[in-house]
PDB file of C-alpha atoms in Angstrom:
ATOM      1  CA  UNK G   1    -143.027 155.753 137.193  1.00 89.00           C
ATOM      2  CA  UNK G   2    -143.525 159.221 137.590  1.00 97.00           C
ATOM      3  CA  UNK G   3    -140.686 162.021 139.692  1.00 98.00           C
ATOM      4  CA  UNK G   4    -142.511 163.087 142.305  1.00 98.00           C
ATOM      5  CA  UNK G   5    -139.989 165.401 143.940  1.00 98.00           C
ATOM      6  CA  UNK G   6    -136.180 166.756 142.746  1.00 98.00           C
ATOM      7  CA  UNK G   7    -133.723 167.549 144.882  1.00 98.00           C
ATOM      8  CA  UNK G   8    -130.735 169.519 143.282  1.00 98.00           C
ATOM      9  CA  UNK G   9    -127.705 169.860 145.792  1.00 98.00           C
ATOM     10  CA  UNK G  10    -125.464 172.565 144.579  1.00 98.00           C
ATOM     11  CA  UNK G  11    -122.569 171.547 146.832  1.00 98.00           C
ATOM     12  CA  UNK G  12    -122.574 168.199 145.302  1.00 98.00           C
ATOM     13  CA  UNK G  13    -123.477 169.395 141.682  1.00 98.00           C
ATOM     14  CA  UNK G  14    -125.948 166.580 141.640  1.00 98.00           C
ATOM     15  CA  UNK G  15    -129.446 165.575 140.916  1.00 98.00           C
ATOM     16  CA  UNK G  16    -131.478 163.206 143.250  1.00 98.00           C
ATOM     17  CA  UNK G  17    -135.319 162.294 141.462  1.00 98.00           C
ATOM     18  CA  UNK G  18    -137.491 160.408 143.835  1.00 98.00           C
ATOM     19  CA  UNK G  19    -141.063 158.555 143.342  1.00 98.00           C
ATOM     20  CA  UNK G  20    -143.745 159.240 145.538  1.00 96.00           C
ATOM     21  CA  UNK G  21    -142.864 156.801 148.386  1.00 97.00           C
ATOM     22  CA  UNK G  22    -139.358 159.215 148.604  1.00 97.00           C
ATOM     23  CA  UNK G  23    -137.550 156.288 147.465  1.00 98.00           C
ATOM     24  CA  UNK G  24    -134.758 157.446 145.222  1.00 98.00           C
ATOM     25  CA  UNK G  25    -135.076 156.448 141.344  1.00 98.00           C
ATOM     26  CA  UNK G  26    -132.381 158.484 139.523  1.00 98.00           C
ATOM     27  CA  UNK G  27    -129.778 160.654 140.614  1.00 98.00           C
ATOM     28  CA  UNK G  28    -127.231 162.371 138.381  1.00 98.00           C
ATOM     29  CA  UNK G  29    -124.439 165.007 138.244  1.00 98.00           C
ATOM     30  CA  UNK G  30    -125.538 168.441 137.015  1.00 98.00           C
ATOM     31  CA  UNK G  31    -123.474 171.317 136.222  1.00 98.00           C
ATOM     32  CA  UNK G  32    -125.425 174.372 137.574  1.00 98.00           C
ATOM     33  CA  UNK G  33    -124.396 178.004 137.912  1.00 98.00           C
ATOM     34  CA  UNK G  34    -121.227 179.778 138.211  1.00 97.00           C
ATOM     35  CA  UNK G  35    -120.329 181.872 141.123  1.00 96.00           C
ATOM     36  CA  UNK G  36    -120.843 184.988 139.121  1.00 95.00           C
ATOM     37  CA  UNK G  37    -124.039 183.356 137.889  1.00 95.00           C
ATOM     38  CA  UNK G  38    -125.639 181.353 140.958  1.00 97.00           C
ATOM     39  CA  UNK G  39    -128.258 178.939 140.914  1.00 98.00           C
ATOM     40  CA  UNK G  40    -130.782 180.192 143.673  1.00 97.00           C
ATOM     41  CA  UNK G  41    -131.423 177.646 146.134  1.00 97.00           C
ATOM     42  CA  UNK G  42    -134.874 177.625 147.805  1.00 97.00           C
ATOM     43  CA  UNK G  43    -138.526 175.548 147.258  1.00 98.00           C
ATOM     44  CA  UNK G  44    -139.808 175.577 143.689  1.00 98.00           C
ATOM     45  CA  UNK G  45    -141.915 173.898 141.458  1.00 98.00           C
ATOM     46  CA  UNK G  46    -141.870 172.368 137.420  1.00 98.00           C
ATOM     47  CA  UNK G  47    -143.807 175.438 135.364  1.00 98.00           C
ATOM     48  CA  UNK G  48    -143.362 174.789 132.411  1.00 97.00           C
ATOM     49  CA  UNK G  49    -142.272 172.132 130.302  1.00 98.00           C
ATOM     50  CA  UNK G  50    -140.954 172.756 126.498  1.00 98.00           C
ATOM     51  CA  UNK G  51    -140.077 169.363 124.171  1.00 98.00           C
ATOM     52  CA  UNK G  52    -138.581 171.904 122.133  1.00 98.00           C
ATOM     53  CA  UNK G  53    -137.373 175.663 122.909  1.00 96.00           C
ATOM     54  CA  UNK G  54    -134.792 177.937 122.311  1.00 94.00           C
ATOM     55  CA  UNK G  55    -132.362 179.562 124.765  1.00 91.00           C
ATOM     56  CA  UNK G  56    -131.084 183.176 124.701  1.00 87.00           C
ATOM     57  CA  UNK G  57    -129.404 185.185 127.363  1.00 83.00           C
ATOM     58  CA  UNK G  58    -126.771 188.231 127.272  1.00 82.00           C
ATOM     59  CA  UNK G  59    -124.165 186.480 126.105  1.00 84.00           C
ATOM     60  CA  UNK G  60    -125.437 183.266 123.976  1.00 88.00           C
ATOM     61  CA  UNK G  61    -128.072 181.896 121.573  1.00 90.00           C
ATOM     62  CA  UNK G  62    -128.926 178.359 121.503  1.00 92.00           C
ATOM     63  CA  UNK G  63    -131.894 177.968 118.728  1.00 93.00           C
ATOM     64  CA  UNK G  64    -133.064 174.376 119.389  1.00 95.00           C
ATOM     65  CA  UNK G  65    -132.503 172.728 123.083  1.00 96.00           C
ATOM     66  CA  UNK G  66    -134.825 169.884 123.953  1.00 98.00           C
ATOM     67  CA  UNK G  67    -136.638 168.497 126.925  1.00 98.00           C
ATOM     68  CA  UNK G  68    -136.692 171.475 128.956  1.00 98.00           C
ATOM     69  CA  UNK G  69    -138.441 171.762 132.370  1.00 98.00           C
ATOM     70  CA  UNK G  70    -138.616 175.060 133.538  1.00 98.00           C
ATOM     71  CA  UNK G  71    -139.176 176.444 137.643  1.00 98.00           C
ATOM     72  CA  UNK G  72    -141.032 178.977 139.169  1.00 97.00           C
ATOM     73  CA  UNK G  73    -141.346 180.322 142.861  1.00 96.00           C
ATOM     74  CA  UNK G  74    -140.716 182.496 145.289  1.00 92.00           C
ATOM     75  CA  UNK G  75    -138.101 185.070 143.643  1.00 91.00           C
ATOM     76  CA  UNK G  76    -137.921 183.368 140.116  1.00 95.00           C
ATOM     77  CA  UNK G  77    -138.687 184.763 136.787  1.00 93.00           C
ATOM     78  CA  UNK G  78    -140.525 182.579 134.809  1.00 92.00           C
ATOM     79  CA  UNK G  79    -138.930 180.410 132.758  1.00 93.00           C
ATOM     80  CA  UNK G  80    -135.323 182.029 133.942  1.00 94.00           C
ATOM     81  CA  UNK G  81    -134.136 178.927 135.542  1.00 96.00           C
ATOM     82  CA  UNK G  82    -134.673 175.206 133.897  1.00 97.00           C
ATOM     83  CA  UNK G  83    -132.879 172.176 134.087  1.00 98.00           C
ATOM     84  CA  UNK G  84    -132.237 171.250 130.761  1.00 98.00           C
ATOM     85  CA  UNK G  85    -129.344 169.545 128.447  1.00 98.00           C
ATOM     86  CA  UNK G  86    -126.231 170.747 127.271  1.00 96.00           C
ATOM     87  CA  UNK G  87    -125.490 169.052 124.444  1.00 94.00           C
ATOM     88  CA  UNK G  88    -122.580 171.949 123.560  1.00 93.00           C
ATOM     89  CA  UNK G  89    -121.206 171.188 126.919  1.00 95.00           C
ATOM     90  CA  UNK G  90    -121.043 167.652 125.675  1.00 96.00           C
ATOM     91  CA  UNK G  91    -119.809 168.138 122.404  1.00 95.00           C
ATOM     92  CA  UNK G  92    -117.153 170.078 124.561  1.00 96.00           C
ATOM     93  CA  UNK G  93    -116.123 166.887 126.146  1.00 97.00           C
ATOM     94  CA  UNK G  94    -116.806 169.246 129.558  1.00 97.00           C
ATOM     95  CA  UNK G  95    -117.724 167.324 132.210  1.00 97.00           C
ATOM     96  CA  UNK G  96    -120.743 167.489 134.307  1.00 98.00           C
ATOM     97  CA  UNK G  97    -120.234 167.893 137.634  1.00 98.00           C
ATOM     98  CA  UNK G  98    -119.149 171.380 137.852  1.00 97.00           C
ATOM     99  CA  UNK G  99    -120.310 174.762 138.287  1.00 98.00           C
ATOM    100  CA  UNK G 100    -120.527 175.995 134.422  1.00 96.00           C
ATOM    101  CA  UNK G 101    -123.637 177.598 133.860  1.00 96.00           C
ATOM    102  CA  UNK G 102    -125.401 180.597 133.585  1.00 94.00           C
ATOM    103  CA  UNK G 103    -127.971 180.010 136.471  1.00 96.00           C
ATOM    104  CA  UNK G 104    -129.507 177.037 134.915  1.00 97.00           C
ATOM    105  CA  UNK G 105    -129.181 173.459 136.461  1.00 98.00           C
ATOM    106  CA  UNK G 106    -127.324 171.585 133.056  1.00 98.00           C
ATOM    107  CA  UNK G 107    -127.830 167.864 132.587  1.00 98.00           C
ATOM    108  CA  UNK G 108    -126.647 164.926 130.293  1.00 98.00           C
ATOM    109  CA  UNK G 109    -129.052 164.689 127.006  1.00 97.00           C
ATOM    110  CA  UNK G 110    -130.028 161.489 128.286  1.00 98.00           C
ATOM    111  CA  UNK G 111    -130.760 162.491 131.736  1.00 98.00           C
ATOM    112  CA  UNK G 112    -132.783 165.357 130.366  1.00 98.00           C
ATOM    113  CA  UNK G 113    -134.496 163.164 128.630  1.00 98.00           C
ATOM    114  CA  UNK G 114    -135.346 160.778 131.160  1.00 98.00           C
ATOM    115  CA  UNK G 115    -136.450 163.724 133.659  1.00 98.00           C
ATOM    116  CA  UNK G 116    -138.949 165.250 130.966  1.00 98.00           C
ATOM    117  CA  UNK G 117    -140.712 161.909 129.855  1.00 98.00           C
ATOM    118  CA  UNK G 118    -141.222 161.409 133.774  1.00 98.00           C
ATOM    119  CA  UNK G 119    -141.186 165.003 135.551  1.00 98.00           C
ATOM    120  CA  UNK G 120    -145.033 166.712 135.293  1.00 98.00           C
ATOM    121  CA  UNK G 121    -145.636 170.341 135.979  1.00 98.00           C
ATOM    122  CA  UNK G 122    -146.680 170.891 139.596  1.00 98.00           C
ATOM    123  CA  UNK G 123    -143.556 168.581 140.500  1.00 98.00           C
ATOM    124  CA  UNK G 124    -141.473 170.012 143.452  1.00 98.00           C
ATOM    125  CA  UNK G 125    -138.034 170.751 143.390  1.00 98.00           C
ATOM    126  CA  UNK G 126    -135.372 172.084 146.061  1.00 98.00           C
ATOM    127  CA  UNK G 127    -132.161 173.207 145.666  1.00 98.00           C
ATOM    128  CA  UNK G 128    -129.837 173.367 148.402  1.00 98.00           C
ATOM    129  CA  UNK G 129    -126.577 174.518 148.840  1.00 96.00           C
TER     130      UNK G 129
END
């Protein structure tokens, strides 16, 4: 079954994936960005989708991160925001849940997973506050 729409509430710090009916079919918690690093909320839409990429910003370097699914819209950068795992905030025994990132909307390597075998480009996503 295929996500039709995400919603990603930023007050919650969770993910909500629903099928094309609305019904809900996954939800999750999510770890998006810091308050010195915000997650913008608005209307977007799955741009790009990498199995395999690697992740560079001012202050970090991750060389392989899997199952990536990258936004665009109004105000985004391509490829600048993605929800995509964080398998170093795992091996961190970090929870998710909480702000942490860099901008980014940070899932469980199995929810990232799940998301990118199901989530095609075009897919809409909001974030909310």
């Amino acid at each position: 079954e295929l996500v039709a729409s995400i919603l990603i509430d930023l007050s919650e710090q969770r993910l909500y994936a629903y099928d094309t009916q609305q019904r809900l079919i996954y939800q999750a918690p999510v770890s998006t960005g810091k308050p010195a690093t915000p997650t913008p909320a608005g209307h977007f839409q799955v741009t790009s989708r990498y199995p395999r990429t690697s992740m560079t910003g001012s202050d970090y370097h991750v060389p392989v991160v899997e199952n990536v699914l990258c936004l665009g819209g109004p105000g985004l950068r391509p490829d600048s925001i993605c929800l995509h795992p964080a398998p170093w905030q795992e091996r961190a025994g970090l929870s998710f849940g909480v702000a942490r990132s860099h901008g980014c909307v940070r899932t469980s390597t199995p929810t990232a997973r799940w998301l990118f075998l199901r989530t095609p480009i075009g897919t809409h996503v909001t974030i909310r506050e």
